[in-house]
Tab-separated table of C-alpha atoms in Angstrom:
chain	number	residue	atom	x	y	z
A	678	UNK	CA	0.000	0.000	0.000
A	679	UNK	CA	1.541	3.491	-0.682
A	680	UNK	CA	0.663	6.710	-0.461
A	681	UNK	CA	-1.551	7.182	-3.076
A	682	UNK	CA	-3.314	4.371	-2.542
A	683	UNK	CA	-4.287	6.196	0.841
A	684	UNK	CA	-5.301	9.450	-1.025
A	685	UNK	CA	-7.929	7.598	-2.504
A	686	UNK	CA	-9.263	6.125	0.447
A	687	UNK	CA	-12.367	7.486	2.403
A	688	UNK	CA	-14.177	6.745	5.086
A	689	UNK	CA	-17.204	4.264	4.409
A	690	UNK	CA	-19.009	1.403	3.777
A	691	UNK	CA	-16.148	0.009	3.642
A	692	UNK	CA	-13.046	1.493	5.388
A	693	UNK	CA	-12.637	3.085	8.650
A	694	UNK	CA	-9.569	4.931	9.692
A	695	UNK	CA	-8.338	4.874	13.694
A	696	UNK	CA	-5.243	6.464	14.835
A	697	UNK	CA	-4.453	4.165	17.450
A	698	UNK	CA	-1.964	6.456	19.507
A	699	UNK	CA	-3.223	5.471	23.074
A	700	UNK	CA	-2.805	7.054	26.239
A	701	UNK	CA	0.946	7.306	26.381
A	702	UNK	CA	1.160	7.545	22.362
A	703	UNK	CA	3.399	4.635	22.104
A	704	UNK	CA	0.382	3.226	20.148
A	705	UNK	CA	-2.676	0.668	21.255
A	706	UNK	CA	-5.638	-0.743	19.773
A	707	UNK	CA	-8.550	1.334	20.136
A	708	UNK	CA	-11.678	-0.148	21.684
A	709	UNK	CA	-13.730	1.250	19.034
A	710	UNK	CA	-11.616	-1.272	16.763
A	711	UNK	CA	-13.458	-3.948	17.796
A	712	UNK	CA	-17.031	-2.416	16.559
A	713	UNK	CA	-15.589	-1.665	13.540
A	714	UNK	CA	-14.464	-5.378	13.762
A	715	UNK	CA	-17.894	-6.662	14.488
A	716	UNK	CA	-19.616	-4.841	12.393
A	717	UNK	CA	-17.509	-4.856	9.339
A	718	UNK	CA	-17.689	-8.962	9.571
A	719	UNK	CA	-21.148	-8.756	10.200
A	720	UNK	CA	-21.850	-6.955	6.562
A	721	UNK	CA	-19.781	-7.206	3.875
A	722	UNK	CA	-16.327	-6.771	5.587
A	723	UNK	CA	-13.889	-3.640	4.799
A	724	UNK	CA	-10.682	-2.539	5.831
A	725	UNK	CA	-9.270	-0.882	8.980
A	726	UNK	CA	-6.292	1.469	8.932
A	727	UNK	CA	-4.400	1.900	11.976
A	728	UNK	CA	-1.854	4.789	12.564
A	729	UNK	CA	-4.586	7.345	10.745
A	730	UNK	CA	-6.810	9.743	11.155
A	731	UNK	CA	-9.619	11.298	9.125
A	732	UNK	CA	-9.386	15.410	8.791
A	733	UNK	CA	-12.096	17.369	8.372
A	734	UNK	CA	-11.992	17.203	4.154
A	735	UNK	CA	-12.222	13.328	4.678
A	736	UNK	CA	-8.574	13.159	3.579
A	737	UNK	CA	-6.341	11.313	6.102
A	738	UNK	CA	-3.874	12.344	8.259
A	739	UNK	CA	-0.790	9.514	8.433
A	740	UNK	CA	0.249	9.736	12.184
A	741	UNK	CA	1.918	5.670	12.526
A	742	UNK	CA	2.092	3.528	15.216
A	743	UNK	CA	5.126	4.114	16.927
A	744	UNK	CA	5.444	0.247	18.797
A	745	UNK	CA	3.579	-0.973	15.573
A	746	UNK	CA	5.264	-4.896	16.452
A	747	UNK	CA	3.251	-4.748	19.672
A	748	UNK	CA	0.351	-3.416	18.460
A	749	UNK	CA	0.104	-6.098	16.040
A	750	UNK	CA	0.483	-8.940	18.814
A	751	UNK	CA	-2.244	-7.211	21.008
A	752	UNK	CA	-4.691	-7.540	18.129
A	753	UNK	CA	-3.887	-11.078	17.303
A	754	UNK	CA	-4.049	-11.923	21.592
A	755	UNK	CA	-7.564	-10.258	21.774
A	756	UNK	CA	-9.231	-12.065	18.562
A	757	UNK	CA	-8.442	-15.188	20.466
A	758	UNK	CA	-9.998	-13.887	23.376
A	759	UNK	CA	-13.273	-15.496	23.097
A	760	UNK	CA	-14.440	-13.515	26.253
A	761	UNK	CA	-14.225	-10.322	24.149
A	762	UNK	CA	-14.709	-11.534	20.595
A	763	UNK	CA	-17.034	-14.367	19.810
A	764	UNK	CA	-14.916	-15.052	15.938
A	765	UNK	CA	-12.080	-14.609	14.621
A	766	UNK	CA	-12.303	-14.378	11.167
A	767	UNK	CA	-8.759	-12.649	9.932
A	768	UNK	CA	-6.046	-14.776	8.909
A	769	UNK	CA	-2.629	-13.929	8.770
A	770	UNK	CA	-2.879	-12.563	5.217
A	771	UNK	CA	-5.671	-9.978	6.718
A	772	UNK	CA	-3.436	-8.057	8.798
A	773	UNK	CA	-0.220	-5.867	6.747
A	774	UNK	CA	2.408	-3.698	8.570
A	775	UNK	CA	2.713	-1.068	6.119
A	776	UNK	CA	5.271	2.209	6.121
A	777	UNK	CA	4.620	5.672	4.261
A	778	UNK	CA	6.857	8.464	5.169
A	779	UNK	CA	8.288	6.601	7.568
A	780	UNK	CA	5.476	5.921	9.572
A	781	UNK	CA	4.524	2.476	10.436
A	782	UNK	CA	0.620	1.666	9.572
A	783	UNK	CA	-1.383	-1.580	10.855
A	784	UNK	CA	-3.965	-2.770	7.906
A	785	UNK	CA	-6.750	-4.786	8.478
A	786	UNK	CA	-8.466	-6.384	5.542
A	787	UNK	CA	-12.126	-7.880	7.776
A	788	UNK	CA	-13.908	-11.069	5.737
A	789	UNK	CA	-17.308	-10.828	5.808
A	790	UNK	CA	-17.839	-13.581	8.610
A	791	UNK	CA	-19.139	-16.992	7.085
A	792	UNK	CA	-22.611	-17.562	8.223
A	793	UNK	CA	-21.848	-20.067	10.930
A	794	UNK	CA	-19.691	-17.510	12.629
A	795	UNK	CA	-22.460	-15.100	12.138
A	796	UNK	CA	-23.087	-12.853	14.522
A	797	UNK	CA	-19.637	-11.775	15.494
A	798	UNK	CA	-20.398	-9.880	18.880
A	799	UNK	CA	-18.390	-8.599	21.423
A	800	UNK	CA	-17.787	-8.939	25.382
A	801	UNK	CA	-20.130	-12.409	25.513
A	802	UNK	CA	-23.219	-10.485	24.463
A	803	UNK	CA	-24.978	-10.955	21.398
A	804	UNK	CA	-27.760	-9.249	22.355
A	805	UNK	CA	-26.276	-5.759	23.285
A	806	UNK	CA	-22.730	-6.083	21.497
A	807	UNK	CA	-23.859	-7.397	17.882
A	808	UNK	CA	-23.103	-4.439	14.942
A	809	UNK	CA	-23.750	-3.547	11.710
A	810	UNK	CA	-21.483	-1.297	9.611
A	811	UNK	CA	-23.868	1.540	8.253
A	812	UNK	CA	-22.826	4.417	5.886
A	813	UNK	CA	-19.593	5.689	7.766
A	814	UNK	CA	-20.200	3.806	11.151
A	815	UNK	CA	-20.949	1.228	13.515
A	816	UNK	CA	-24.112	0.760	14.755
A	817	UNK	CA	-26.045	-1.677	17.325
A	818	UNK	CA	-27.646	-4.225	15.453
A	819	UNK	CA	-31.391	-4.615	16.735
A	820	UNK	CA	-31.896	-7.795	19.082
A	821	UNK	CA	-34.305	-9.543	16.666
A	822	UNK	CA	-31.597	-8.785	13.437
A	823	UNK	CA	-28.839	-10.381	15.757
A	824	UNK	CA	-31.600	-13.107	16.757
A	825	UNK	CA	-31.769	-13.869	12.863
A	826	UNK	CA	-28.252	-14.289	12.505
A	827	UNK	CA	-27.631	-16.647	15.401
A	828	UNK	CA	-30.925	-18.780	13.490
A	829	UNK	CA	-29.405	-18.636	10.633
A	830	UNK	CA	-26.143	-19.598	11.832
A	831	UNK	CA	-27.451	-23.078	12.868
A	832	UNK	CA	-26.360	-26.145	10.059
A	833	UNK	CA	-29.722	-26.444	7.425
A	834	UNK	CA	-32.753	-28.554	8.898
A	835	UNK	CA	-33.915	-29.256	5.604
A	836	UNK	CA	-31.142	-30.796	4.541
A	837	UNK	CA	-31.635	-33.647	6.517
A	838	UNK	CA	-32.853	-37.188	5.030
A	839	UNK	CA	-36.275	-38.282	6.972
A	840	UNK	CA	-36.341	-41.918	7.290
A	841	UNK	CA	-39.648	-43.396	6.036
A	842	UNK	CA	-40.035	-40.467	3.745
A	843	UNK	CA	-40.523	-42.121	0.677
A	844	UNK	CA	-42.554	-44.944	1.750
């Protein structure tokens, strides 16, 4: 990814931008990260870019993660933290250290989940913690959409041979 692939990029449907600084500015994950998570794998996935900000034009501002190594482990740690996510759905491939002007960036290419995974939901609670990406953001999914997804999520019933059905 390089610079003007960046230019290009807005925030979406499909891409959100987070700067990922944290308190001491040594860089962290965000915990708005993981709604953006959730609710990109609960549409039709999208891409996260860490180390970046969105300016008031909607162009982005390139900050970089300063301990970009340890942000990267942190991420990987919490998607296999079933008490705070309920899938993981990246694989290695999903997740690119990138530099541009020297700064190191953290992209995050999020799958749409497969159905069985569906919903992915946060902090044990798919009733409250289910989202749906939206325009630009992440919103709550309503408690009978998530209820849908965890029905649908469940292997086909008709797919099942009845004994004695053809007799």
């Amino acid at each position: 990814m390089t610079r003007d692939d960046l230019e290009n990029l807005r925030e979406g449907w499909d891409f959100e931008a987070k700067l990922g600084h944290g308190r001491g500015g040594a860089g962290a994950l965000p915990e708005s990260l993981w709604e953006t998570y959730s609710a990109m794998a609960n549409t039709d996935g999208g891409m996260i870019l860490l180390g970046a900000s969105e300016l008031p034009d909607r162009s982005l501002d390139l900050r970089g993660i300063p301990e970009v190594a340890r942000v990267e482990s942190d991420l990987w740690n919490t998607l296999e933290n079933p008490q705070k996510v309920s899938a993981n759905v990246l694989r290695r491939r999903d997740v690119e250290r990138v530099e541009v002007d020297g700064r190191a960036l953290l992209v995050i290419r999020v799958p749409k989940a497969p159905r069985a995974l569906r919903p992915v939901y946060l902090n044990g609670s798919w009733e409250r913690k289910t989202f749906l990406r939206v325009h630009d953001g992440d919103r709550a999914a309503d408690r009978d959409v998530a209820r849908r997804m965890l029905a649908d999520a469940q292997p086909d019933r008709d797919a099942q041979i009845l004994e004695g059905y053809g007799e």
